CSV table of C-alpha atoms in Angstrom, one decimal:
chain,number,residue,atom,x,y,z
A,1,UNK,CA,129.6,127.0,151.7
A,2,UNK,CA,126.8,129.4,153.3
A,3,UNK,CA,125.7,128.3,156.7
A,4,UNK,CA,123.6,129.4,159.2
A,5,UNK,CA,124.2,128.3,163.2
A,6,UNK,CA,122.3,129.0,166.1
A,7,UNK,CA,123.1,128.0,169.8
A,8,UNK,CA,122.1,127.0,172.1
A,9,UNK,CA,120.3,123.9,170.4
A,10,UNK,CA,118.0,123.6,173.6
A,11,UNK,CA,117.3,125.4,176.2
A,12,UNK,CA,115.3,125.5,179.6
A,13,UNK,CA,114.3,128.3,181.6
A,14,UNK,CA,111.9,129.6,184.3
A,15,UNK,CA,109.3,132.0,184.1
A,16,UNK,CA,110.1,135.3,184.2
A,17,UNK,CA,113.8,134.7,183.3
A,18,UNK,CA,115.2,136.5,180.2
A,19,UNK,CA,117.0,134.2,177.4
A,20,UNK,CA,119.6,135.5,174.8
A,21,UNK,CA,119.3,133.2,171.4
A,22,UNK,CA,122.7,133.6,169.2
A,23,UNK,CA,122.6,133.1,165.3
A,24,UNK,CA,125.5,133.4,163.7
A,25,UNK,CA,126.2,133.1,159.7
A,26,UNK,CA,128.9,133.1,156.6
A,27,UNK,CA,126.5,133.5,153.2
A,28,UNK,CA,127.8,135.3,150.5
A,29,UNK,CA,125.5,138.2,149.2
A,30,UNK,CA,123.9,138.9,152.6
A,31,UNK,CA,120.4,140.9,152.3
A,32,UNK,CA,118.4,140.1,155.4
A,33,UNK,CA,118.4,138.2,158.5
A,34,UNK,CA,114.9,137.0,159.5
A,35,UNK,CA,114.0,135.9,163.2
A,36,UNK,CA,110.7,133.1,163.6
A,37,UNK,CA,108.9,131.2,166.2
A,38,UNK,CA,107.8,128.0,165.2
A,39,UNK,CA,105.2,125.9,167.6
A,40,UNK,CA,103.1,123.6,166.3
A,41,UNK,CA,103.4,123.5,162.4
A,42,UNK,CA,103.7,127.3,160.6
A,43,UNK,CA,107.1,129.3,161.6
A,44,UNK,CA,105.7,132.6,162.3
A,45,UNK,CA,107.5,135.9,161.6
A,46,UNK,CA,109.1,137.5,164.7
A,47,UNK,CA,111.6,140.0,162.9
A,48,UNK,CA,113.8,141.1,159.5
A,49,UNK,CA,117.1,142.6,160.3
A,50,UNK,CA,119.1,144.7,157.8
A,51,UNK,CA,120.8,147.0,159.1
A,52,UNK,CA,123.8,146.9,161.7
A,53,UNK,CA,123.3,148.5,165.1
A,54,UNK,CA,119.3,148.9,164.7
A,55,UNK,CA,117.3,147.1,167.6
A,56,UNK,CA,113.8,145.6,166.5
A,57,UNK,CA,111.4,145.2,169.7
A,58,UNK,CA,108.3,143.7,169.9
A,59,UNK,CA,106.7,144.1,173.4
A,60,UNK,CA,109.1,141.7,175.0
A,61,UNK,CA,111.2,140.7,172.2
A,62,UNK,CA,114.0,142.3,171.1
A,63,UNK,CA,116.7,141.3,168.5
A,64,UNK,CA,119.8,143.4,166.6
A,65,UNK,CA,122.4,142.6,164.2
A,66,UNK,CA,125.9,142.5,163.9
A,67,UNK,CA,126.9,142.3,160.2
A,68,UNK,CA,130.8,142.7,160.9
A,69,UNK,CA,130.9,139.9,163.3
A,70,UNK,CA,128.0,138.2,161.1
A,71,UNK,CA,125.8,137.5,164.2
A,72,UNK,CA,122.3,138.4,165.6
A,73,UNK,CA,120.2,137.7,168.9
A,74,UNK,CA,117.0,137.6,169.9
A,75,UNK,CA,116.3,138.6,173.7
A,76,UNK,CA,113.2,137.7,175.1
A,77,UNK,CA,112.8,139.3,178.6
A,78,UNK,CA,109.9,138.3,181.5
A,79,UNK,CA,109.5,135.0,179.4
A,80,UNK,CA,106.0,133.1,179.6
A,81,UNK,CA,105.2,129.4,179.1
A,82,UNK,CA,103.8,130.5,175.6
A,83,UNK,CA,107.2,131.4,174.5
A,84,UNK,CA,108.1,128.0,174.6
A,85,UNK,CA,108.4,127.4,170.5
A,86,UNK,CA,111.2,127.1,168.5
A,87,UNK,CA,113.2,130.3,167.1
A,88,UNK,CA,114.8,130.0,163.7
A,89,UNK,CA,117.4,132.0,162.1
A,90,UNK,CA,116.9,132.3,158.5
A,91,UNK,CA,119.4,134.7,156.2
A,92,UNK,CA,118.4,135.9,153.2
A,93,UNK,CA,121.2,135.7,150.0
A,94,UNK,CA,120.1,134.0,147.0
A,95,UNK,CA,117.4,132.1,148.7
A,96,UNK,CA,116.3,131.8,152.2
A,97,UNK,CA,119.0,129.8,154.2
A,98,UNK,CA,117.8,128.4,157.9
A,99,UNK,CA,119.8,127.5,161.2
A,100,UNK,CA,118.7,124.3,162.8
A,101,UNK,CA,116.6,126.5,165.8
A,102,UNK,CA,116.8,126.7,169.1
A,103,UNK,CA,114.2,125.2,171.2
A,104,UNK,CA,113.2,126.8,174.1
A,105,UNK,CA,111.1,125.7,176.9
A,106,UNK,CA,109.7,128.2,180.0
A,107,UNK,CA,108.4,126.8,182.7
A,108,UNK,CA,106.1,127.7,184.9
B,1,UNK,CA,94.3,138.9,153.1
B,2,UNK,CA,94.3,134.8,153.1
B,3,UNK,CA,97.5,133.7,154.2
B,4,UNK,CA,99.2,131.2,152.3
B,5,UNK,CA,97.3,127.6,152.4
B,6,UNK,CA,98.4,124.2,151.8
B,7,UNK,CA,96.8,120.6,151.0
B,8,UNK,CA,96.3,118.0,152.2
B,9,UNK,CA,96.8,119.0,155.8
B,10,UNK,CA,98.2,115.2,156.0
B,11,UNK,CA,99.1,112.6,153.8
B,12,UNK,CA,100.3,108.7,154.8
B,13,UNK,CA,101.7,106.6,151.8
B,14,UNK,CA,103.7,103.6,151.8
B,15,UNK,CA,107.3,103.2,150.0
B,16,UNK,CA,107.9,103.5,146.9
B,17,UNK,CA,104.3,105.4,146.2
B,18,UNK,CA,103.9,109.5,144.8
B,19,UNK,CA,103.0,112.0,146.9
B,20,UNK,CA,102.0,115.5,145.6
B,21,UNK,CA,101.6,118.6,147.8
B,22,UNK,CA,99.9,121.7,147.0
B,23,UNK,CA,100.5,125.4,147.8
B,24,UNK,CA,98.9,128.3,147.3
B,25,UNK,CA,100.7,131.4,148.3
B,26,UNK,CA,99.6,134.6,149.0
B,27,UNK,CA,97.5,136.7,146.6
B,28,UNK,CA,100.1,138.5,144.4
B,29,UNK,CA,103.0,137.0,145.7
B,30,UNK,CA,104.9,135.1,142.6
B,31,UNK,CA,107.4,133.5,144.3
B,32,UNK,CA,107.2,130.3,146.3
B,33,UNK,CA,109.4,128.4,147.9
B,34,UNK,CA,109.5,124.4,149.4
B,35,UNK,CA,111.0,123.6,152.6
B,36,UNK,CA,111.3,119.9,154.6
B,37,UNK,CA,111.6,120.1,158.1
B,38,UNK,CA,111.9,116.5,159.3
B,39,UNK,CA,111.5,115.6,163.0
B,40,UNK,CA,114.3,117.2,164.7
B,41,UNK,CA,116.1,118.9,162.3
B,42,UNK,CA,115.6,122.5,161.1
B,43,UNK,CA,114.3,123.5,157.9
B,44,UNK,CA,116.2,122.4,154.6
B,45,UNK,CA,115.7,124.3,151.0
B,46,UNK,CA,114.1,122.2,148.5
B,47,UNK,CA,113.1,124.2,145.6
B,48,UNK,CA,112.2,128.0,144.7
B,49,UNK,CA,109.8,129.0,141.9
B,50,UNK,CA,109.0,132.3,140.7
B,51,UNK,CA,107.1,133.6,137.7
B,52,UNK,CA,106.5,129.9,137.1
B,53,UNK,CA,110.2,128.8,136.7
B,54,UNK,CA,112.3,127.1,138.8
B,55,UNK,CA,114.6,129.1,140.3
B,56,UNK,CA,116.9,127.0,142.6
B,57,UNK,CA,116.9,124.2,144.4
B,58,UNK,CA,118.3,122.8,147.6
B,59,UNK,CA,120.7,119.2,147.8
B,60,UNK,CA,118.2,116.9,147.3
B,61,UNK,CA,117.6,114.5,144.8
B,62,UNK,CA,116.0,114.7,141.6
B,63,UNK,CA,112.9,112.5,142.6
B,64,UNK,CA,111.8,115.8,144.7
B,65,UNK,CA,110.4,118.3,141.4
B,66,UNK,CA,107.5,120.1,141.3
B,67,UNK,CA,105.8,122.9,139.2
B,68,UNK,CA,104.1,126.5,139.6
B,69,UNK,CA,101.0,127.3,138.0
B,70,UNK,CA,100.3,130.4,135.8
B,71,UNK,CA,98.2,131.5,138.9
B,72,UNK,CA,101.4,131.1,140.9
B,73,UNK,CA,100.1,127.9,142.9
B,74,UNK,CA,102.6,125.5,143.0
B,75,UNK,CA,102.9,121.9,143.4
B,76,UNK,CA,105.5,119.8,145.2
B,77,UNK,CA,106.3,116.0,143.8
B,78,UNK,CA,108.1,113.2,145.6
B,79,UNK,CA,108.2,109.8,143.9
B,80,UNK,CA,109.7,106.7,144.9
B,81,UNK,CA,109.0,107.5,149.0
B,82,UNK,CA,111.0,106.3,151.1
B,83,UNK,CA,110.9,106.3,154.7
B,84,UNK,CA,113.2,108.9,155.3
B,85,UNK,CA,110.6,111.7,153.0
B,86,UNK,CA,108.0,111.5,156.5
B,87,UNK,CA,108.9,114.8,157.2
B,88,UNK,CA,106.9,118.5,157.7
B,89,UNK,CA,106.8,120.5,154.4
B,90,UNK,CA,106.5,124.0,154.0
B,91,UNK,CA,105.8,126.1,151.6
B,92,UNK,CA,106.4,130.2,151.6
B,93,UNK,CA,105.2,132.6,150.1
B,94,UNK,CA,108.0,135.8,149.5
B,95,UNK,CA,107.6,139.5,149.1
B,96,UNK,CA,109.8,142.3,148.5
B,97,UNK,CA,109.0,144.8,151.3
B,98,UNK,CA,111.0,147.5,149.4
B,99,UNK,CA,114.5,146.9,151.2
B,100,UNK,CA,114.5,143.0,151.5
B,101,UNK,CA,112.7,140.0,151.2
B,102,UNK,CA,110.3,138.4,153.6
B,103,UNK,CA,108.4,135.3,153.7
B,104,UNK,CA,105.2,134.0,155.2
B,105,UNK,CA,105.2,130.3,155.8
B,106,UNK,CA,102.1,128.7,154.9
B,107,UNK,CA,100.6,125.5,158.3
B,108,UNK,CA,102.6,122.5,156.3
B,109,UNK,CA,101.4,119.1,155.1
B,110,UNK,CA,102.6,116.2,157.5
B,111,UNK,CA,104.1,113.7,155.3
B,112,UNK,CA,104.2,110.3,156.7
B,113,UNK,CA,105.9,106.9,154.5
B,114,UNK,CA,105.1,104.1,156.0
């Protein structure tokens, strides 16, 4: 069966501190692994990952892709209190398949 | 571009009522898919339409259906509510960027069974 984990679940942090967020996934057909923040309602798209070895950055976010281990992170360095959201891990086969997120909370 | 849109932004019913959910994805887009994200617990795959077909749909059961319209709109059912339906549901809207897939989640309708 295809799944989808990310870990931590949770996760608290200080200002300024950088945070490492782990997906990992077994789906048959891989295509894509997509990165989103979700805060209030909408997820919103952070990145789409195809290709082993290839580092997407966006200003302070970062993520890359592993497709022999089958793993990805997202790194966010000199976190802010607005990066408090949660990240999802989607991974695109057949259809779009989600982990359950990882909620992170900065603090000032 | 208008982003993908959903109504009602909220909806309240009480057991055993219908609840139907509208989408509208993104202009062009043919695919759209429904996700429920209830409180605490990541998103789970309910259905996928495309070209106004359904295409797949996730583990749940058969009193969650829905339709797309020739305009590629679609339209999410739930009959027979029960408590357990008060839940977030998305819908997305999916393009082909030319090497994968990527989709564009539209702000949800809050579902709440009372």
């Amino acid at each position: 069966e295809d799944k989808v984990v990310q870990s931590p679940l949770s996760l608290v942090v200080h200002e300024g501190d950088t945070v490492t967020l782990n997906c990992s996934y077994e789906v048959t057909n891989f295509r894509s692994l997509l990165w989103y923040k979700q805060e209030k309602k909408a997820p919103t798209f952070l990145f789409m990952l195809t290709s082993s070895g290839i580092e997407k950055k966006s200003g302070r976010l970062s993520s890359i892709l592993d497709k022999k281990e089958l793993f990805s992170i997202l790194n966010i360095t000199a976190t802010q209190t607005g990066d408090s959201a949660i990240y999802l891990c989607a991974v695109y086969n057949n259809d779009m398949r989600f982990g359950a997120g990882t909620r992170l909370t900065v603090k000032p | 571009e208008a982003g993908v849109t959903q109504s009602p932004t909220h909806l309240i019913k009480t057991r055993g009522q219908q609840a139907t959910l509208r989408c509208s994805p993104i202009s062009g887009h043919t695919s759209v898919y429904w996700y429920q994200q209830a409180l605490g617990l990541g998103l789970q795959f309910l259905l996928w339409y495309d070209e106004g077909e359904e295409r797949n749909r996730g583990n749940f059961p058969p009193r969650f259906s829905g339709r797309q319209f020739p305009n590629y709109s679609s339209e999410l059912n739930v009959n027979a509510l029960e408590l357990e339906d008060s839940a977030l549901y998305l819908c997305a809207s999916r393009f082909w960027t030319g090497v994968s897939y990527e989709q564009y989640f539209g702000p949800g309708t809050r579902l709440t069974v009372t």
